[in-house]
């Protein structure tokens, strides 16, 4: 079976296993058996075929991965004050691991779980730093992220926003640029105490930068929905639910962190 190609840069190069087989057809059987009746060997082969991906598989794997990231976030929340280098090191490690996952071409559930822990550590630590300076900003950012997710889902279901290769290129390039810029900013803070103004300063340019990045980050959800829909339609194996959960986690964390950044600028 040819797999339907996704425009999502997170999913494009990933495989978790062989595709589920197309519907089996039974050849004419031996003399005395009605044509099209499967033999015991054919029934055994059909039983061994992997079942296809469903939306329930995606939901359950996503909830599980988010729970793992949540545990990592709780640890990062309590560690960042005493060991900030460890927390931000987890963020860099998560970025490196995401590159490994992408360019190996196959997704390993164990690597996805490790990525969930590392990204959760980073997000939890960053959340604590924002919470120290801005009371109530965490619930606001979570609510804002949820609103964006629901809005993008409704826009996708109503066909008002559709994934395109051009959208995928823009989102992928912006995500890579933001991660690299953020790493540079963290390194500057830890080594010199300075920072990149466009990322952190509450100037008109800084606010515009955050708004633009947040809008583009929100489009990650459209790419996620499109990829999931295509994989289900293509009868991908159930193990590909890890691919879907991985992509959704990246989208949620990106939008959440950009929401934190924008809210902090607006409250200065």
PDB file of C-alpha atoms in Angstrom, residues 2-264:
ATOM      1  CA  UNK A   2       1.351   3.426  -0.874  1.00  0.00           C
ATOM      2  CA  UNK A   3       1.300   5.726   2.063  1.00  0.00           C
ATOM      3  CA  UNK A   4      -0.401   9.088   1.627  1.00  0.00           C
ATOM      4  CA  UNK A   5       2.223  11.805   1.871  1.00  0.00           C
ATOM      5  CA  UNK A   6       1.822  14.394   4.618  1.00  0.00           C
ATOM      6  CA  UNK A   7       2.712  18.048   4.233  1.00  0.00           C
ATOM      7  CA  UNK A   8       3.670  18.219   7.921  1.00  0.00           C
ATOM      8  CA  UNK A   9       7.472  18.560   8.256  1.00  0.00           C
ATOM      9  CA  UNK A  10       7.326  16.798  11.632  1.00  0.00           C
ATOM     10  CA  UNK A  11       5.732  13.699  10.092  1.00  0.00           C
ATOM     11  CA  UNK A  12       7.067  13.626   6.529  1.00  0.00           C
ATOM     12  CA  UNK A  13      10.197  11.529   7.114  1.00  0.00           C
ATOM     13  CA  UNK A  14       8.937   9.396   9.995  1.00  0.00           C
ATOM     14  CA  UNK A  15       7.883   5.770  10.066  1.00  0.00           C
ATOM     15  CA  UNK A  16       7.190   3.647  13.107  1.00  0.00           C
ATOM     16  CA  UNK A  17       6.654   0.370  11.314  1.00  0.00           C
ATOM     17  CA  UNK A  18       5.402  -1.301   8.144  1.00  0.00           C
ATOM     18  CA  UNK A  19       2.052  -0.114   6.813  1.00  0.00           C
ATOM     19  CA  UNK A  20      -1.049  -2.087   7.551  1.00  0.00           C
ATOM     20  CA  UNK A  21      -2.005  -4.312   4.637  1.00  0.00           C
ATOM     21  CA  UNK A  22      -4.792  -3.426   2.295  1.00  0.00           C
ATOM     22  CA  UNK A  23      -7.925  -5.517   2.483  1.00  0.00           C
ATOM     23  CA  UNK A  24      -6.990  -9.089   1.726  1.00  0.00           C
ATOM     24  CA  UNK A  25      -8.471 -10.890  -1.256  1.00  0.00           C
ATOM     25  CA  UNK A  26      -8.692 -14.636  -1.273  1.00  0.00           C
ATOM     26  CA  UNK A  27      -7.578 -16.578  -4.366  1.00  0.00           C
ATOM     27  CA  UNK A  28      -9.574 -19.562  -5.587  1.00  0.00           C
ATOM     28  CA  UNK A  29      -8.998 -22.454  -3.188  1.00  0.00           C
ATOM     29  CA  UNK A  30      -8.372 -26.115  -3.760  1.00  0.00           C
ATOM     30  CA  UNK A  31     -10.879 -28.404  -5.506  1.00  0.00           C
ATOM     31  CA  UNK A  32     -14.016 -28.898  -3.433  1.00  0.00           C
ATOM     32  CA  UNK A  33     -13.731 -25.521  -1.695  1.00  0.00           C
ATOM     33  CA  UNK A  34     -15.886 -22.623  -2.947  1.00  0.00           C
ATOM     34  CA  UNK A  35     -13.814 -19.993  -4.795  1.00  0.00           C
ATOM     35  CA  UNK A  36     -12.736 -17.116  -2.590  1.00  0.00           C
ATOM     36  CA  UNK A  37     -12.864 -19.141   0.648  1.00  0.00           C
ATOM     37  CA  UNK A  38      -9.689 -18.551   2.719  1.00  0.00           C
ATOM     38  CA  UNK A  39      -7.513 -21.467   3.711  1.00  0.00           C
ATOM     39  CA  UNK A  40      -6.320 -21.883   7.332  1.00  0.00           C
ATOM     40  CA  UNK A  41      -2.905 -20.532   6.313  1.00  0.00           C
ATOM     41  CA  UNK A  42      -4.493 -17.442   4.779  1.00  0.00           C
ATOM     42  CA  UNK A  43      -6.606 -16.862   7.869  1.00  0.00           C
ATOM     43  CA  UNK A  44      -3.504 -17.105  10.063  1.00  0.00           C
ATOM     44  CA  UNK A  45      -1.678 -14.627   7.836  1.00  0.00           C
ATOM     45  CA  UNK A  46      -4.599 -12.207   8.005  1.00  0.00           C
ATOM     46  CA  UNK A  47      -4.697 -12.503  11.793  1.00  0.00           C
ATOM     47  CA  UNK A  48      -1.028 -11.543  12.011  1.00  0.00           C
ATOM     48  CA  UNK A  49      -1.492  -8.365   9.978  1.00  0.00           C
ATOM     49  CA  UNK A  50      -1.181  -5.156  12.060  1.00  0.00           C
ATOM     50  CA  UNK A  51      -4.441  -3.318  12.606  1.00  0.00           C
ATOM     51  CA  UNK A  52      -4.923   0.137  11.157  1.00  0.00           C
ATOM     52  CA  UNK A  53      -4.593   3.475  12.904  1.00  0.00           C
ATOM     53  CA  UNK A  54      -7.779   5.007  14.341  1.00  0.00           C
ATOM     54  CA  UNK A  55      -8.558   8.339  15.950  1.00  0.00           C
ATOM     55  CA  UNK A  56      -8.908   6.538  19.295  1.00  0.00           C
ATOM     56  CA  UNK A  57      -5.305   5.341  18.984  1.00  0.00           C
ATOM     57  CA  UNK A  58      -4.169   8.906  18.339  1.00  0.00           C
ATOM     58  CA  UNK A  59      -6.114  10.265  21.314  1.00  0.00           C
ATOM     59  CA  UNK A  60      -4.864   7.633  23.755  1.00  0.00           C
ATOM     60  CA  UNK A  61      -1.210   7.900  22.711  1.00  0.00           C
ATOM     61  CA  UNK A  62      -1.400  11.691  22.779  1.00  0.00           C
ATOM     62  CA  UNK A  63      -2.912  11.750  26.259  1.00  0.00           C
ATOM     63  CA  UNK A  64      -0.257   9.332  27.463  1.00  0.00           C
ATOM     64  CA  UNK A  65       2.593  11.381  26.009  1.00  0.00           C
ATOM     65  CA  UNK A  66       1.133  14.596  27.416  1.00  0.00           C
ATOM     66  CA  UNK A  67       0.906  12.970  30.847  1.00  0.00           C
ATOM     67  CA  UNK A  68       4.589  12.023  30.614  1.00  0.00           C
ATOM     68  CA  UNK A  69       5.469  15.575  29.585  1.00  0.00           C
ATOM     69  CA  UNK A  70       3.363  16.837  32.496  1.00  0.00           C
ATOM     70  CA  UNK A  71       5.398  14.788  34.961  1.00  0.00           C
ATOM     71  CA  UNK A  72       8.572  16.174  33.409  1.00  0.00           C
ATOM     72  CA  UNK A  73       7.089  19.657  33.674  1.00  0.00           C
ATOM     73  CA  UNK A  74       6.416  19.235  37.381  1.00  0.00           C
ATOM     74  CA  UNK A  75      10.024  18.168  37.937  1.00  0.00           C
ATOM     75  CA  UNK A  76      11.307  21.099  35.892  1.00  0.00           C
ATOM     76  CA  UNK A  77       9.098  23.487  37.868  1.00  0.00           C
ATOM     77  CA  UNK A  78      10.776  22.504  41.134  1.00  0.00           C
ATOM     78  CA  UNK A  79      14.317  22.137  39.770  1.00  0.00           C
ATOM     79  CA  UNK A  80      14.733  25.361  37.829  1.00  0.00           C
ATOM     80  CA  UNK A  81      15.500  27.568  40.831  1.00  0.00           C
ATOM     81  CA  UNK A  82      18.219  25.256  42.147  1.00  0.00           C
ATOM     82  CA  UNK A  83      19.491  23.795  38.862  1.00  0.00           C
ATOM     83  CA  UNK A  84      18.610  26.085  35.946  1.00  0.00           C
ATOM     84  CA  UNK A  85      21.382  24.666  33.787  1.00  0.00           C
ATOM     85  CA  UNK A  86      19.895  21.179  34.064  1.00  0.00           C
ATOM     86  CA  UNK A  87      16.453  22.363  33.010  1.00  0.00           C
ATOM     87  CA  UNK A  88      17.629  24.380  30.024  1.00  0.00           C
ATOM     88  CA  UNK A  89      20.064  21.616  29.125  1.00  0.00           C
ATOM     89  CA  UNK A  90      17.014  19.366  28.878  1.00  0.00           C
ATOM     90  CA  UNK A  91      15.553  21.791  26.352  1.00  0.00           C
ATOM     91  CA  UNK A  92      18.685  21.641  24.204  1.00  0.00           C
ATOM     92  CA  UNK A  93      18.738  17.851  24.522  1.00  0.00           C
ATOM     93  CA  UNK A  94      15.083  17.720  23.427  1.00  0.00           C
ATOM     94  CA  UNK A  95      15.950  19.758  20.338  1.00  0.00           C
ATOM     95  CA  UNK A  96      18.860  17.476  19.458  1.00  0.00           C
ATOM     96  CA  UNK A  97      16.683  14.411  20.029  1.00  0.00           C
ATOM     97  CA  UNK A  98      13.998  15.836  17.733  1.00  0.00           C
ATOM     98  CA  UNK A  99      16.633  16.113  14.992  1.00  0.00           C
ATOM     99  CA  UNK A 100      17.682  12.517  15.611  1.00  0.00           C
ATOM    100  CA  UNK A 101      14.064  11.362  15.410  1.00  0.00           C
ATOM    101  CA  UNK A 102      13.494  13.315  12.217  1.00  0.00           C
ATOM    102  CA  UNK A 103      16.576  12.259  10.282  1.00  0.00           C
ATOM    103  CA  UNK A 104      16.647   8.596  11.282  1.00  0.00           C
ATOM    104  CA  UNK A 105      13.415   8.196   9.323  1.00  0.00           C
ATOM    105  CA  UNK A 106      11.817   5.863  11.879  1.00  0.00           C
ATOM    106  CA  UNK A 107      10.177   6.840  15.105  1.00  0.00           C
ATOM    107  CA  UNK A 108      11.035   4.846  18.207  1.00  0.00           C
ATOM    108  CA  UNK A 109       8.424   4.966  21.002  1.00  0.00           C
ATOM    109  CA  UNK A 110      11.203   4.995  23.606  1.00  0.00           C
ATOM    110  CA  UNK A 111      12.757   8.076  22.003  1.00  0.00           C
ATOM    111  CA  UNK A 112       9.362   9.774  21.892  1.00  0.00           C
ATOM    112  CA  UNK A 113       8.887   9.127  25.608  1.00  0.00           C
ATOM    113  CA  UNK A 114      12.352  10.540  26.365  1.00  0.00           C
ATOM    114  CA  UNK A 115      11.522  13.561  24.214  1.00  0.00           C
ATOM    115  CA  UNK A 116       8.313  14.026  26.208  1.00  0.00           C
ATOM    116  CA  UNK A 117      10.230  14.004  29.491  1.00  0.00           C
ATOM    117  CA  UNK A 118      12.919  16.407  28.249  1.00  0.00           C
ATOM    118  CA  UNK A 119      10.509  18.851  26.645  1.00  0.00           C
ATOM    119  CA  UNK A 120       8.335  18.722  29.757  1.00  0.00           C
ATOM    120  CA  UNK A 121      11.344  19.517  31.946  1.00  0.00           C
ATOM    121  CA  UNK A 122      12.130  22.518  29.794  1.00  0.00           C
ATOM    122  CA  UNK A 123       8.540  23.779  29.616  1.00  0.00           C
ATOM    123  CA  UNK A 124       8.056  23.355  33.364  1.00  0.00           C
ATOM    124  CA  UNK A 125      11.229  25.258  34.168  1.00  0.00           C
ATOM    125  CA  UNK A 126      10.359  28.102  31.801  1.00  0.00           C
ATOM    126  CA  UNK A 127       6.859  28.250  33.273  1.00  0.00           C
ATOM    127  CA  UNK A 128       8.252  28.636  36.789  1.00  0.00           C
ATOM    128  CA  UNK A 129      10.464  31.534  35.713  1.00  0.00           C
ATOM    129  CA  UNK A 130       7.516  33.345  34.159  1.00  0.00           C
ATOM    130  CA  UNK A 131       5.315  32.585  37.173  1.00  0.00           C
ATOM    131  CA  UNK A 132       7.908  34.117  39.498  1.00  0.00           C
ATOM    132  CA  UNK A 133       7.549  37.451  37.697  1.00  0.00           C
ATOM    133  CA  UNK A 134       3.924  37.423  36.522  1.00  0.00           C
ATOM    134  CA  UNK A 135       1.225  36.143  38.853  1.00  0.00           C
ATOM    135  CA  UNK A 136      -1.457  34.111  37.119  1.00  0.00           C
ATOM    136  CA  UNK A 137       0.319  33.975  33.768  1.00  0.00           C
ATOM    137  CA  UNK A 138       0.432  30.161  33.623  1.00  0.00           C
ATOM    138  CA  UNK A 139      -3.372  29.617  33.667  1.00  0.00           C
ATOM    139  CA  UNK A 140      -3.711  32.406  31.108  1.00  0.00           C
ATOM    140  CA  UNK A 141      -1.165  30.779  28.796  1.00  0.00           C
ATOM    141  CA  UNK A 142      -2.776  27.347  29.164  1.00  0.00           C
ATOM    142  CA  UNK A 143      -6.209  28.804  28.419  1.00  0.00           C
ATOM    143  CA  UNK A 144      -4.837  30.729  25.445  1.00  0.00           C
ATOM    144  CA  UNK A 145      -3.194  27.601  24.054  1.00  0.00           C
ATOM    145  CA  UNK A 146      -6.424  25.628  24.453  1.00  0.00           C
ATOM    146  CA  UNK A 147      -8.418  28.353  22.690  1.00  0.00           C
ATOM    147  CA  UNK A 148      -5.963  28.361  19.786  1.00  0.00           C
ATOM    148  CA  UNK A 149      -6.123  24.565  19.523  1.00  0.00           C
ATOM    149  CA  UNK A 150      -9.926  24.522  19.430  1.00  0.00           C
ATOM    150  CA  UNK A 151     -10.012  27.424  16.970  1.00  0.00           C
ATOM    151  CA  UNK A 152      -7.590  25.681  14.622  1.00  0.00           C
ATOM    152  CA  UNK A 153      -9.545  22.429  14.906  1.00  0.00           C
ATOM    153  CA  UNK A 154     -12.797  24.179  13.991  1.00  0.00           C
ATOM    154  CA  UNK A 155     -11.094  26.017  11.127  1.00  0.00           C
ATOM    155  CA  UNK A 156      -9.714  22.734   9.820  1.00  0.00           C
ATOM    156  CA  UNK A 157     -12.990  20.841  10.162  1.00  0.00           C
ATOM    157  CA  UNK A 158     -14.859  23.621   8.363  1.00  0.00           C
ATOM    158  CA  UNK A 159     -12.222  23.566   5.582  1.00  0.00           C
ATOM    159  CA  UNK A 160     -11.425  27.238   6.099  1.00  0.00           C
ATOM    160  CA  UNK A 161      -7.777  26.392   6.657  1.00  0.00           C
ATOM    161  CA  UNK A 162      -6.065  23.588   4.793  1.00  0.00           C
ATOM    162  CA  UNK A 163      -2.514  22.314   4.956  1.00  0.00           C
ATOM    163  CA  UNK A 164      -0.351  23.053   1.939  1.00  0.00           C
ATOM    164  CA  UNK A 165       3.319  22.394   1.133  1.00  0.00           C
ATOM    165  CA  UNK A 166       3.968  26.134   1.312  1.00  0.00           C
ATOM    166  CA  UNK A 167       2.436  26.325   4.796  1.00  0.00           C
ATOM    167  CA  UNK A 168       4.559  23.369   5.872  1.00  0.00           C
ATOM    168  CA  UNK A 169       7.751  25.020   4.636  1.00  0.00           C
ATOM    169  CA  UNK A 170       6.946  28.282   6.410  1.00  0.00           C
ATOM    170  CA  UNK A 171       6.036  26.603   9.701  1.00  0.00           C
ATOM    171  CA  UNK A 172       9.045  24.279   9.601  1.00  0.00           C
ATOM    172  CA  UNK A 173      11.513  27.054   8.842  1.00  0.00           C
ATOM    173  CA  UNK A 174      10.070  29.388  11.478  1.00  0.00           C
ATOM    174  CA  UNK A 175      10.095  26.624  14.100  1.00  0.00           C
ATOM    175  CA  UNK A 176      13.749  25.861  13.388  1.00  0.00           C
ATOM    176  CA  UNK A 177      14.659  29.560  13.465  1.00  0.00           C
ATOM    177  CA  UNK A 178      12.817  30.171  16.746  1.00  0.00           C
ATOM    178  CA  UNK A 179      14.492  27.186  18.414  1.00  0.00           C
ATOM    179  CA  UNK A 180      17.950  28.312  17.306  1.00  0.00           C
ATOM    180  CA  UNK A 181      17.320  31.924  18.364  1.00  0.00           C
ATOM    181  CA  UNK A 182      15.965  30.755  21.726  1.00  0.00           C
ATOM    182  CA  UNK A 183      19.033  28.583  22.325  1.00  0.00           C
ATOM    183  CA  UNK A 184      21.294  31.536  21.513  1.00  0.00           C
ATOM    184  CA  UNK A 185      19.289  33.700  23.910  1.00  0.00           C
ATOM    185  CA  UNK A 186      19.608  31.143  26.715  1.00  0.00           C
ATOM    186  CA  UNK A 187      23.356  30.802  26.137  1.00  0.00           C
ATOM    187  CA  UNK A 188      23.754  34.589  26.266  1.00  0.00           C
ATOM    188  CA  UNK A 189      21.794  34.773  29.515  1.00  0.00           C
ATOM    189  CA  UNK A 190      23.838  32.032  31.169  1.00  0.00           C
ATOM    190  CA  UNK A 191      27.220  33.308  29.997  1.00  0.00           C
ATOM    191  CA  UNK A 192      26.958  37.096  29.788  1.00  0.00           C
ATOM    192  CA  UNK A 193      23.692  38.048  31.472  1.00  0.00           C
ATOM    193  CA  UNK A 194      22.497  39.801  28.301  1.00  0.00           C
ATOM    194  CA  UNK A 195      19.661  38.773  25.987  1.00  0.00           C
ATOM    195  CA  UNK A 196      18.285  39.189  22.468  1.00  0.00           C
ATOM    196  CA  UNK A 197      15.984  42.252  22.499  1.00  0.00           C
ATOM    197  CA  UNK A 198      13.584  41.128  19.775  1.00  0.00           C
ATOM    198  CA  UNK A 199      12.679  38.023  21.781  1.00  0.00           C
ATOM    199  CA  UNK A 200      12.315  39.512  25.232  1.00  0.00           C
ATOM    200  CA  UNK A 201      11.796  43.284  25.106  1.00  0.00           C
ATOM    201  CA  UNK A 202       8.248  44.661  25.338  1.00  0.00           C
ATOM    202  CA  UNK A 203       8.792  47.067  22.449  1.00  0.00           C
ATOM    203  CA  UNK A 204       6.392  47.362  19.485  1.00  0.00           C
ATOM    204  CA  UNK A 205       8.854  45.335  17.417  1.00  0.00           C
ATOM    205  CA  UNK A 206       9.194  42.719  20.151  1.00  0.00           C
ATOM    206  CA  UNK A 207       5.415  42.386  20.532  1.00  0.00           C
ATOM    207  CA  UNK A 208       4.945  42.182  16.756  1.00  0.00           C
ATOM    208  CA  UNK A 209       7.602  39.467  16.610  1.00  0.00           C
ATOM    209  CA  UNK A 210       5.758  37.413  19.238  1.00  0.00           C
ATOM    210  CA  UNK A 211       2.385  37.850  17.517  1.00  0.00           C
ATOM    211  CA  UNK A 212       3.754  36.759  14.139  1.00  0.00           C
ATOM    212  CA  UNK A 213       5.525  33.734  15.602  1.00  0.00           C
ATOM    213  CA  UNK A 214       2.420  32.755  17.597  1.00  0.00           C
ATOM    214  CA  UNK A 215       0.236  32.914  14.481  1.00  0.00           C
ATOM    215  CA  UNK A 216       2.666  30.745  12.535  1.00  0.00           C
ATOM    216  CA  UNK A 217       3.022  28.355  15.473  1.00  0.00           C
ATOM    217  CA  UNK A 218      -0.762  27.973  15.540  1.00  0.00           C
ATOM    218  CA  UNK A 219      -0.649  26.699  11.953  1.00  0.00           C
ATOM    219  CA  UNK A 220       1.327  23.718  13.260  1.00  0.00           C
ATOM    220  CA  UNK A 221      -1.999  22.328  14.478  1.00  0.00           C
ATOM    221  CA  UNK A 222      -3.432  22.505  10.943  1.00  0.00           C
ATOM    222  CA  UNK A 223      -0.484  20.472   9.702  1.00  0.00           C
ATOM    223  CA  UNK A 224      -0.981  18.007  12.568  1.00  0.00           C
ATOM    224  CA  UNK A 225      -4.679  17.516  11.785  1.00  0.00           C
ATOM    225  CA  UNK A 226      -3.938  17.051   8.090  1.00  0.00           C
ATOM    226  CA  UNK A 227      -1.219  14.488   8.787  1.00  0.00           C
ATOM    227  CA  UNK A 228      -3.426  12.513  11.170  1.00  0.00           C
ATOM    228  CA  UNK A 229      -6.329  12.515   8.714  1.00  0.00           C
ATOM    229  CA  UNK A 230      -4.094  11.325   5.878  1.00  0.00           C
ATOM    230  CA  UNK A 231      -2.522   8.575   7.966  1.00  0.00           C
ATOM    231  CA  UNK A 232      -5.897   7.230   9.066  1.00  0.00           C
ATOM    232  CA  UNK A 233      -7.201   7.354   5.482  1.00  0.00           C
ATOM    233  CA  UNK A 234      -4.088   5.524   4.281  1.00  0.00           C
ATOM    234  CA  UNK A 235      -4.662   2.792   6.888  1.00  0.00           C
ATOM    235  CA  UNK A 236      -1.303   3.354   8.540  1.00  0.00           C
ATOM    236  CA  UNK A 237      -0.378   0.894  11.315  1.00  0.00           C
ATOM    237  CA  UNK A 238      -1.558   1.593  14.848  1.00  0.00           C
ATOM    238  CA  UNK A 239       2.017   2.175  15.957  1.00  0.00           C
ATOM    239  CA  UNK A 240       1.976   5.394  13.926  1.00  0.00           C
ATOM    240  CA  UNK A 241      -0.095   6.868  16.755  1.00  0.00           C
ATOM    241  CA  UNK A 242       3.285   7.669  18.333  1.00  0.00           C
ATOM    242  CA  UNK A 243       4.096   9.823  15.321  1.00  0.00           C
ATOM    243  CA  UNK A 244       0.826  11.722  15.750  1.00  0.00           C
ATOM    244  CA  UNK A 245       1.316  12.207  19.488  1.00  0.00           C
ATOM    245  CA  UNK A 246       4.864  13.434  18.918  1.00  0.00           C
ATOM    246  CA  UNK A 247       3.748  16.030  16.385  1.00  0.00           C
ATOM    247  CA  UNK A 248       0.911  17.288  18.582  1.00  0.00           C
ATOM    248  CA  UNK A 249       3.220  17.622  21.586  1.00  0.00           C
ATOM    249  CA  UNK A 250       5.626  19.762  19.565  1.00  0.00           C
ATOM    250  CA  UNK A 251       2.753  21.985  18.477  1.00  0.00           C
ATOM    251  CA  UNK A 252       1.336  22.407  21.982  1.00  0.00           C
ATOM    252  CA  UNK A 253       4.676  23.219  23.593  1.00  0.00           C
ATOM    253  CA  UNK A 254       5.601  25.689  20.866  1.00  0.00           C
ATOM    254  CA  UNK A 255       2.280  27.558  21.055  1.00  0.00           C
ATOM    255  CA  UNK A 256       2.322  27.503  24.871  1.00  0.00           C
ATOM    256  CA  UNK A 257       5.833  28.976  25.113  1.00  0.00           C
ATOM    257  CA  UNK A 258       5.045  31.661  22.538  1.00  0.00           C
ATOM    258  CA  UNK A 259       1.862  32.495  24.441  1.00  0.00           C
ATOM    259  CA  UNK A 260       3.880  32.891  27.638  1.00  0.00           C
ATOM    260  CA  UNK A 261       6.312  35.176  25.872  1.00  0.00           C
ATOM    261  CA  UNK A 262       3.575  37.373  24.388  1.00  0.00           C
ATOM    262  CA  UNK A 263       1.588  37.644  27.633  1.00  0.00           C
ATOM    263  CA  UNK A 264       4.695  38.622  29.569  1.00  0.00           C
TER     264      UNK A 264
END
